[in-house]
PDB file of C-alpha atoms in Angstrom:
ATOM      1  CA  MET F   1      14.509  -4.693   5.503  1.00  0.00           C
ATOM      2  CA  ASP F   2      14.268  -7.320   8.066  1.00  0.00           C
ATOM      3  CA  VAL F   3      12.675  -5.016  11.201  1.00  0.00           C
ATOM      4  CA  ARG F   4      10.117  -3.808   8.823  1.00  0.00           C
ATOM      5  CA  LYS F   5       8.584  -7.606   8.094  1.00  0.00           C
ATOM      6  CA  ASP F   6       8.559  -7.810  12.521  1.00  0.00           C
ATOM      7  CA  ALA F   7       6.727  -4.503  12.607  1.00  0.00           C
ATOM      8  CA  CYS F   8       3.715  -6.715  13.570  1.00  0.00           C
ATOM      9  CA  LYS F   9       5.570  -8.134  16.664  1.00  0.00           C
ATOM     10  CA  SER F  10       5.915  -4.695  18.015  1.00  0.00           C
ATOM     11  CA  ASN F  11       4.603  -3.577  21.654  1.00  0.00           C
ATOM     12  CA  PRO F  12       1.793  -1.054  20.869  1.00  0.00           C
ATOM     13  CA  VAL F  13       2.671   0.674  24.365  1.00  0.00           C
ATOM     14  CA  LYS F  14       6.280   1.771  23.017  1.00  0.00           C
ATOM     15  CA  LEU F  15       4.901   3.136  20.026  1.00  0.00           C
ATOM     16  CA  GLY F  16       2.677   5.307  22.029  1.00  0.00           C
ATOM     17  CA  LEU F  17      -0.324   3.650  21.395  1.00  0.00           C
ATOM     18  CA  PRO F  18      -2.795   1.816  23.678  1.00  0.00           C
ATOM     19  CA  ASP F  19      -1.961  -1.691  24.941  1.00  0.00           C
ATOM     20  CA  ARG F  20      -5.180  -3.123  23.014  1.00  0.00           C
ATOM     21  CA  VAL F  21      -4.235  -1.653  19.358  1.00  0.00           C
ATOM     22  CA  PRO F  22      -3.603  -4.929  17.374  1.00  0.00           C
ATOM     23  CA  LEU F  23      -0.507  -4.769  15.460  1.00  0.00           C
ATOM     24  CA  SER F  24      -1.325  -7.709  13.249  1.00  0.00           C
ATOM     25  CA  SER F  25      -1.582  -6.187   9.698  1.00  0.00           C
ATOM     26  CA  LEU F  26       0.633  -3.184  10.620  1.00  0.00           C
ATOM     27  CA  ARG F  27       2.915  -2.417   7.621  1.00  0.00           C
ATOM     28  CA  LEU F  28       5.776   0.396   7.426  1.00  0.00           C
ATOM     29  CA  PHE F  29       6.370   1.762   3.665  1.00  0.00           C
ATOM     30  CA  ASP F  30       9.156   4.057   5.176  1.00  0.00           C
ATOM     31  CA  HIS F  31      10.192   4.671   1.418  1.00  0.00           C
ATOM     32  CA  LEU F  32       7.303   6.454   0.229  1.00  0.00           C
ATOM     33  CA  THR F  33       6.267  10.117   0.591  1.00  0.00           C
ATOM     34  CA  PRO F  34       3.440  11.063   2.746  1.00  0.00           C
ATOM     35  CA  LYS F  35       1.364  11.745  -0.807  1.00  0.00           C
ATOM     36  CA  LEU F  36       2.817   8.220  -2.391  1.00  0.00           C
ATOM     37  CA  GLN F  37       1.417   6.340   0.735  1.00  0.00           C
ATOM     38  CA  ILE F  38      -2.278   7.499   0.204  1.00  0.00           C
ATOM     39  CA  VAL F  39      -1.565   6.825  -3.737  1.00  0.00           C
ATOM     40  CA  PHE F  40      -0.583   3.249  -2.564  1.00  0.00           C
ATOM     41  CA  SER F  41      -3.225   2.757   0.334  1.00  0.00           C
ATOM     42  CA  GLU F  42      -6.255   4.060  -2.425  1.00  0.00           C
ATOM     43  CA  ALA F  43      -4.279   1.829  -4.743  1.00  0.00           C
ATOM     44  CA  LYS F  44      -4.445  -1.562  -2.772  1.00  0.00           C
ATOM     45  CA  ASN F  45      -7.936  -0.617  -2.069  1.00  0.00           C
ATOM     46  CA  PHE F  46      -8.583  -0.422  -5.861  1.00  0.00           C
ATOM     47  CA  LYS F  47      -6.658  -3.816  -6.051  1.00  0.00           C
ATOM     48  CA  THR F  48      -9.130  -5.444  -4.097  1.00  0.00           C
ATOM     49  CA  ASN F  49     -12.449  -3.818  -5.025  1.00  0.00           C
ATOM     50  CA  ASN F  50     -11.500  -4.429  -8.810  1.00  0.00           C
ATOM     51  CA  HIS F  51      -9.779  -7.903  -8.262  1.00  0.00           C
ATOM     52  CA  PHE F  52      -6.642  -7.268  -9.464  1.00  0.00           C
ATOM     53  CA  GLU F  53      -3.602  -9.661  -8.352  1.00  0.00           C
ATOM     54  CA  PHE F  54      -0.727  -7.206  -7.891  1.00  0.00           C
ATOM     55  CA  CYS F  55      -0.293  -3.945  -6.556  1.00  0.00           C
ATOM     56  CA  TRP F  56       3.483  -2.256  -5.573  1.00  0.00           C
ATOM     57  CA  ALA F  57       5.038   1.223  -5.317  1.00  0.00           C
ATOM     58  CA  LYS F  58       8.584   2.020  -7.109  1.00  0.00           C
ATOM     59  CA  ASN F  59      10.040   5.288  -8.056  1.00  0.00           C
ATOM     60  CA  SER F  60       7.634   7.417  -6.928  1.00  0.00           C
ATOM     61  CA  CYS F  61       4.919   5.310  -8.381  1.00  0.00           C
ATOM     62  CA  VAL F  62       2.393   3.207  -7.703  1.00  0.00           C
ATOM     63  CA  TYR F  63       1.933  -0.078 -10.347  1.00  0.00           C
ATOM     64  CA  PRO F  64      -1.095  -2.091 -10.319  1.00  0.00           C
ATOM     65  CA  HIS F  65      -1.781  -4.994 -12.100  1.00  0.00           C
ATOM     66  CA  LYS F  66      -4.827  -7.233 -12.977  1.00  0.00           C
ATOM     67  CA  ASP F  67      -3.075 -11.016 -13.728  1.00  0.00           C
ATOM     68  CA  ARG F  68       0.231 -11.916 -15.004  1.00  0.00           C
ATOM     69  CA  GLU F  69      -1.302 -11.820 -18.903  1.00  0.00           C
ATOM     70  CA  SER F  70      -2.090  -8.109 -18.399  1.00  0.00           C
ATOM     71  CA  ARG F  71       0.127  -5.229 -18.760  1.00  0.00           C
ATOM     72  CA  VAL F  72       1.063  -3.265 -15.841  1.00  0.00           C
ATOM     73  CA  LEU F  73      -0.936   0.640 -15.004  1.00  0.00           C
ATOM     74  CA  LYS F  74       1.525   3.574 -14.036  1.00  0.00           C
ATOM     75  CA  ILE F  75      -0.212   5.367 -11.216  1.00  0.00           C
ATOM     76  CA  LYS F  76       1.190   9.080  -9.967  1.00  0.00           C
ATOM     77  CA  ASP F  77      -1.816  10.081  -8.067  1.00  0.00           C
ATOM     78  CA  VAL F  78      -5.258   9.711  -6.724  1.00  0.00           C
ATOM     79  CA  GLY F  79      -6.845  11.092 -10.011  1.00  0.00           C
ATOM     80  CA  ASP F  80      -5.139   8.405 -12.253  1.00  0.00           C
ATOM     81  CA  LEU F  81      -7.109   5.677 -10.336  1.00  0.00           C
ATOM     82  CA  GLN F  82     -10.146   7.632 -10.942  1.00  0.00           C
ATOM     83  CA  LYS F  83      -9.431   7.715 -14.584  1.00  0.00           C
ATOM     84  CA  LEU F  84      -9.409   3.921 -14.495  1.00  0.00           C
ATOM     85  CA  LEU F  85     -12.906   3.573 -13.053  1.00  0.00           C
ATOM     86  CA  SER F  86     -14.474   5.659 -15.936  1.00  0.00           C
TER      87      SER F  86
END
């Protein structure tokens, strides 16, 4: 777990990337399937664009949460996010 927190301190060349690639915002989510990584990424964008306060992934679902007073939403795929917008 601590290694994931220090991923931004990695050397880009050792990861096979050009030397100038910034890793300051690098995050590793190895516990997520490729599909869920896409859903989580879209949910994080949704969170920012729609002024949600929280967003996390657990048990193959993503949970955006507007604020401490609102209920937690359960997202399983990108289509669920699109339903929230309509």
